[in-house]
mmCIF file of C-alpha atoms in Angstrom:
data_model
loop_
_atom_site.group_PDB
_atom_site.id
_atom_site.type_symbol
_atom_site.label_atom_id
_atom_site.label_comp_id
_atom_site.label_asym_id
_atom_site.label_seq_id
_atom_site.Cartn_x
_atom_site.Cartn_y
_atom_site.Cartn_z
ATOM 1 C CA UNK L 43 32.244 0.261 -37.769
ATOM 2 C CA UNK L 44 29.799 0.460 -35.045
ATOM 3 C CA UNK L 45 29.976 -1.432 -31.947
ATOM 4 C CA UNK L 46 26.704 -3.502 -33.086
ATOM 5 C CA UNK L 47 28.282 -4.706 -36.168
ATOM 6 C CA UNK L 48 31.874 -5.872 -35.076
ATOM 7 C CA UNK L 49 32.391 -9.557 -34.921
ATOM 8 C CA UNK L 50 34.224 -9.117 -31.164
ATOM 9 C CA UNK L 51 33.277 -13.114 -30.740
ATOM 10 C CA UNK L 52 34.434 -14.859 -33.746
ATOM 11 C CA UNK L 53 37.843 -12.550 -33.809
ATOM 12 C CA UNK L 54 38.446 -13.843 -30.826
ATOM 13 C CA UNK L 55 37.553 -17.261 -31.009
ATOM 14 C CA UNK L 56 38.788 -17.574 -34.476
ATOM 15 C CA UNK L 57 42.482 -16.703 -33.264
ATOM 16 C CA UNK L 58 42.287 -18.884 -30.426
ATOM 17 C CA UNK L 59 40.992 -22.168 -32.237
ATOM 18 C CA UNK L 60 43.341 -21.450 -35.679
ATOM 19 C CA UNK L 61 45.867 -19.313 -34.158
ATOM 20 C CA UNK L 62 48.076 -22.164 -33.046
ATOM 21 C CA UNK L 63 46.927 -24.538 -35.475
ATOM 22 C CA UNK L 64 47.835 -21.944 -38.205
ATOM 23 C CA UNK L 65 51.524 -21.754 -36.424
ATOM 24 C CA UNK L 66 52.531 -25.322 -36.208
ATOM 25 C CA UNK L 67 51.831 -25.424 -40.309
ATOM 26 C CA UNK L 68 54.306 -22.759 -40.878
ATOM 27 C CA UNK L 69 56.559 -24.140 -38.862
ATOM 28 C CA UNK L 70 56.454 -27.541 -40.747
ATOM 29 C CA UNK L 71 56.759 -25.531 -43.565
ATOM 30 C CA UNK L 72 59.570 -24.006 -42.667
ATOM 31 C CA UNK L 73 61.345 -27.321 -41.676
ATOM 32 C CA UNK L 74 60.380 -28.431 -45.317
ATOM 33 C CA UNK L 75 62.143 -26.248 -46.498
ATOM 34 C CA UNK L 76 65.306 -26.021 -44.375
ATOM 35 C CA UNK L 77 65.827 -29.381 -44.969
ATOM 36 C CA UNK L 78 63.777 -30.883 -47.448
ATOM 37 C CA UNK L 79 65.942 -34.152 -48.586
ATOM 38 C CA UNK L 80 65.656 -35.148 -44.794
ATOM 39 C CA UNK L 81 61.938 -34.896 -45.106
ATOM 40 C CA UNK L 82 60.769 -36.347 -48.005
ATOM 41 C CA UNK L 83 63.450 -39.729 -47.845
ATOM 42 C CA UNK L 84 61.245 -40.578 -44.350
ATOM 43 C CA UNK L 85 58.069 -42.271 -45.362
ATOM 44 C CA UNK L 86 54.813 -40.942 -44.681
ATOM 45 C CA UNK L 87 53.794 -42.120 -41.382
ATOM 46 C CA UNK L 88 56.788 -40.390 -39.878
ATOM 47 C CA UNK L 89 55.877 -37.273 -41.718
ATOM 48 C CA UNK L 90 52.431 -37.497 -39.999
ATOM 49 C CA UNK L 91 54.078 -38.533 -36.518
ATOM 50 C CA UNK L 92 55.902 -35.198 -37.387
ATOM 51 C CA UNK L 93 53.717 -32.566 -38.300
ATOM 52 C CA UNK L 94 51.076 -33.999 -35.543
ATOM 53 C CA UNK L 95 53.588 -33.135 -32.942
ATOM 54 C CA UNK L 96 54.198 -30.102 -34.223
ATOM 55 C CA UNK L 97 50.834 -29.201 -34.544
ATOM 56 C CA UNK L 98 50.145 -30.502 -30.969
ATOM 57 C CA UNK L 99 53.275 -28.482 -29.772
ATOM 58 C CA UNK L 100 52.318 -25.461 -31.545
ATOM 59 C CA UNK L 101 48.667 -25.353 -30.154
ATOM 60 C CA UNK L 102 49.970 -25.761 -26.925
ATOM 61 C CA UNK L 103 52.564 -23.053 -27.130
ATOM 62 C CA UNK L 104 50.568 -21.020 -29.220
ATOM 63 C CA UNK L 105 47.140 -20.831 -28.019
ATOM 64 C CA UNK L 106 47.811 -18.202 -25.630
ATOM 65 C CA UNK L 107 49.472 -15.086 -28.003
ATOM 66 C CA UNK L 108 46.866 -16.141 -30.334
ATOM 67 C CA UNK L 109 44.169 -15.829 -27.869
ATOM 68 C CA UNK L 110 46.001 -12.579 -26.407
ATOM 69 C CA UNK L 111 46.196 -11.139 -29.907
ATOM 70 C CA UNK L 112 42.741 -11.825 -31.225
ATOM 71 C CA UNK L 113 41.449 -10.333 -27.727
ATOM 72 C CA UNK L 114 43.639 -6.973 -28.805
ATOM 73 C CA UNK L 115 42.490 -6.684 -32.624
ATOM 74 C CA UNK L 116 39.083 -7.138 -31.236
ATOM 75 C CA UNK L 117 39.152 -4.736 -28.897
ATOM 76 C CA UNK L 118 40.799 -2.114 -30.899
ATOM 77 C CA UNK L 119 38.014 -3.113 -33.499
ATOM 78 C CA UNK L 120 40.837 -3.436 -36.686
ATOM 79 C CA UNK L 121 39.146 -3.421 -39.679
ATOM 80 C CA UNK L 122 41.617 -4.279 -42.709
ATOM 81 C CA UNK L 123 41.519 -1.177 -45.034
ATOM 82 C CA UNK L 124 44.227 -1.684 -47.158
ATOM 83 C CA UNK L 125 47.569 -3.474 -47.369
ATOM 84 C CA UNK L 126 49.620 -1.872 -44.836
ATOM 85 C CA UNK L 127 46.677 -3.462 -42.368
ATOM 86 C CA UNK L 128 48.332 -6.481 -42.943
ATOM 87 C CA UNK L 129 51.841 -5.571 -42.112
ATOM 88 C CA UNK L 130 50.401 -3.920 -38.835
ATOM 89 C CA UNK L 131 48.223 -7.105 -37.911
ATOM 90 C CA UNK L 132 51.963 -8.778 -38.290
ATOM 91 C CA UNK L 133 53.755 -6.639 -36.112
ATOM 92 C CA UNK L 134 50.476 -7.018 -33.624
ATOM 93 C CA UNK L 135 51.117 -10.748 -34.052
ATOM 94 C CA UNK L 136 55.137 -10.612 -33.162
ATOM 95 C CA UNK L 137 54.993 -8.203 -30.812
ATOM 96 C CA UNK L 138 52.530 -10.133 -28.036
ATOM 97 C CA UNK L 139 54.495 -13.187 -28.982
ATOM 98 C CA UNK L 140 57.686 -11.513 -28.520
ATOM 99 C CA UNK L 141 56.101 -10.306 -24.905
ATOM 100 C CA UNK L 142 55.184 -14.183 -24.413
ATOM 101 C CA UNK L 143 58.177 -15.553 -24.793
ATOM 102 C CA UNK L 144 60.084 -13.326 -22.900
ATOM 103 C CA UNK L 145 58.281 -14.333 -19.807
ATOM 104 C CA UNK L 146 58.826 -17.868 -21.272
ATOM 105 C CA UNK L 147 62.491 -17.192 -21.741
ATOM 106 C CA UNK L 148 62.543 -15.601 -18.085
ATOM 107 C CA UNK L 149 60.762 -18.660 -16.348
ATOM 108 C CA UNK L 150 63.647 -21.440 -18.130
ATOM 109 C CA UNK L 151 66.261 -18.977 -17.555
ATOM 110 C CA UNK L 152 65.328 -18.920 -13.879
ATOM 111 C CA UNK L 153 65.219 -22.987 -13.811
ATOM 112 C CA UNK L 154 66.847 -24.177 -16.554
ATOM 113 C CA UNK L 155 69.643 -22.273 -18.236
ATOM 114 C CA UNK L 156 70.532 -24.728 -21.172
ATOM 115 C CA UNK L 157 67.216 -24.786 -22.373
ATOM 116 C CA UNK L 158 66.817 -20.742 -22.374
ATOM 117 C CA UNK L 159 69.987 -21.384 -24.955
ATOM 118 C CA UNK L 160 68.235 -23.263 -26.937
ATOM 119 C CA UNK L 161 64.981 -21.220 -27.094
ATOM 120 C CA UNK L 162 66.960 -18.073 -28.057
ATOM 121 C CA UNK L 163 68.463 -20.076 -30.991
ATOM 122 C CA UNK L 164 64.430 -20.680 -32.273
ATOM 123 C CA UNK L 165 63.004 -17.487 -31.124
ATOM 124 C CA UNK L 166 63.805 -15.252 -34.360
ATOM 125 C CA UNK L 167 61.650 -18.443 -36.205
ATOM 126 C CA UNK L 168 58.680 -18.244 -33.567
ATOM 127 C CA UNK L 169 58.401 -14.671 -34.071
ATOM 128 C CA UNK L 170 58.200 -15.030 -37.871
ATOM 129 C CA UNK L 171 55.742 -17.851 -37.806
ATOM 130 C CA UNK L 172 53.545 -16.183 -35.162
ATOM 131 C CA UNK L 173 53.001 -12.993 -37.541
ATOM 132 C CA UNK L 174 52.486 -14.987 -40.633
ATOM 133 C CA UNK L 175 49.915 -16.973 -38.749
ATOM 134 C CA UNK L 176 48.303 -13.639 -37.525
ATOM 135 C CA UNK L 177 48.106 -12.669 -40.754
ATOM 136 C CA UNK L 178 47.207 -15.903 -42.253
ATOM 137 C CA UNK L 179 43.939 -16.460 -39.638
ATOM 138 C CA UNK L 180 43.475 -12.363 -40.278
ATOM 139 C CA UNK L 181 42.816 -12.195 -43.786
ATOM 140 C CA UNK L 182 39.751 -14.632 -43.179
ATOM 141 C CA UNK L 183 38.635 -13.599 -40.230
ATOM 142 C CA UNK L 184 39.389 -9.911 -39.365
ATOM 143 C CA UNK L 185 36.679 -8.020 -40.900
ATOM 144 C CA UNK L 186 37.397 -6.038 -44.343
ATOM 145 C CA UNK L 187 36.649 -2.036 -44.861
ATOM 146 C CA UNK L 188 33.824 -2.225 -47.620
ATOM 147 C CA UNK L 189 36.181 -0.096 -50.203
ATOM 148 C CA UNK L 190 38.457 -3.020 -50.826
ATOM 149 C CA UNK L 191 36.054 -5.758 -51.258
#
């Protein structure tokens, strides 16, 4: 794909508006299903008092690997071309999210050891949700290789 033609901007600013966004769905998702009796017996307006926090959270925490990794897939031009382009966008995804929240990890390690705990308990569900949501924001945005449309 020639320079000309790559969408460098809306990569970019696609993973760092939806990115997040994209994240703190998944991750109500995934609370839905962990424990769905305890979410469905609370009424609605806690549900939304939920997953708006979670959202807010999530874009928040998020913004930056999302930003970081639309940045990289931009810059290495990645063009899906078939399926394994998906698994590698994942690993793209997990991997700068993994690097985030190590310096994360190190910064409440150095001030706050109980809540390190606590983030290392989480992390292996971050790192899920963050490639999922790479993927997710990806397949809409990332342009395709013209023999699989």
């Amino acid at each position: 794909m020639s320079d000309v033609s790559y969408p460098k901007s809306m990569v970019t600013t696609c993973y760092a508006l939806f990115g997040g966004a994209v994240g703190g769905l998944l991750a109500y998702a995934c609370l839905t299903i962990y424990d769905p009796k305890s979410i469905f017996d609370k009424g609605l307006e806690i549900n939304l008092k939920i997953l708006s926090y979670l959202l807010y959270l999530s874009v928040l925490t998020g913004s930056f690997p999302a930003i970081c990794t639309g940045l990289y897939l931009s810059f290495k031009k990645f063009v899906i071309n078939n399926i394994a382009s998906y698994f590698k966008v994942f690993i793209i995804g997990t991997i700068i999210t993994a690097i985030y929240m190590l310096g994360y990890w190190l910064w409440l390690f150095l001030n706050d050891l109980s809540q390190a705990m606590l983030l290392e308990v989480i992390a292996l569900l971050m790192l899920l949700v963050s490639g999922l949501s790479t993927v997710i924001v990806g397949y809409f945005v990332l342009p395709k290789h013209k023999e699989i449309l």
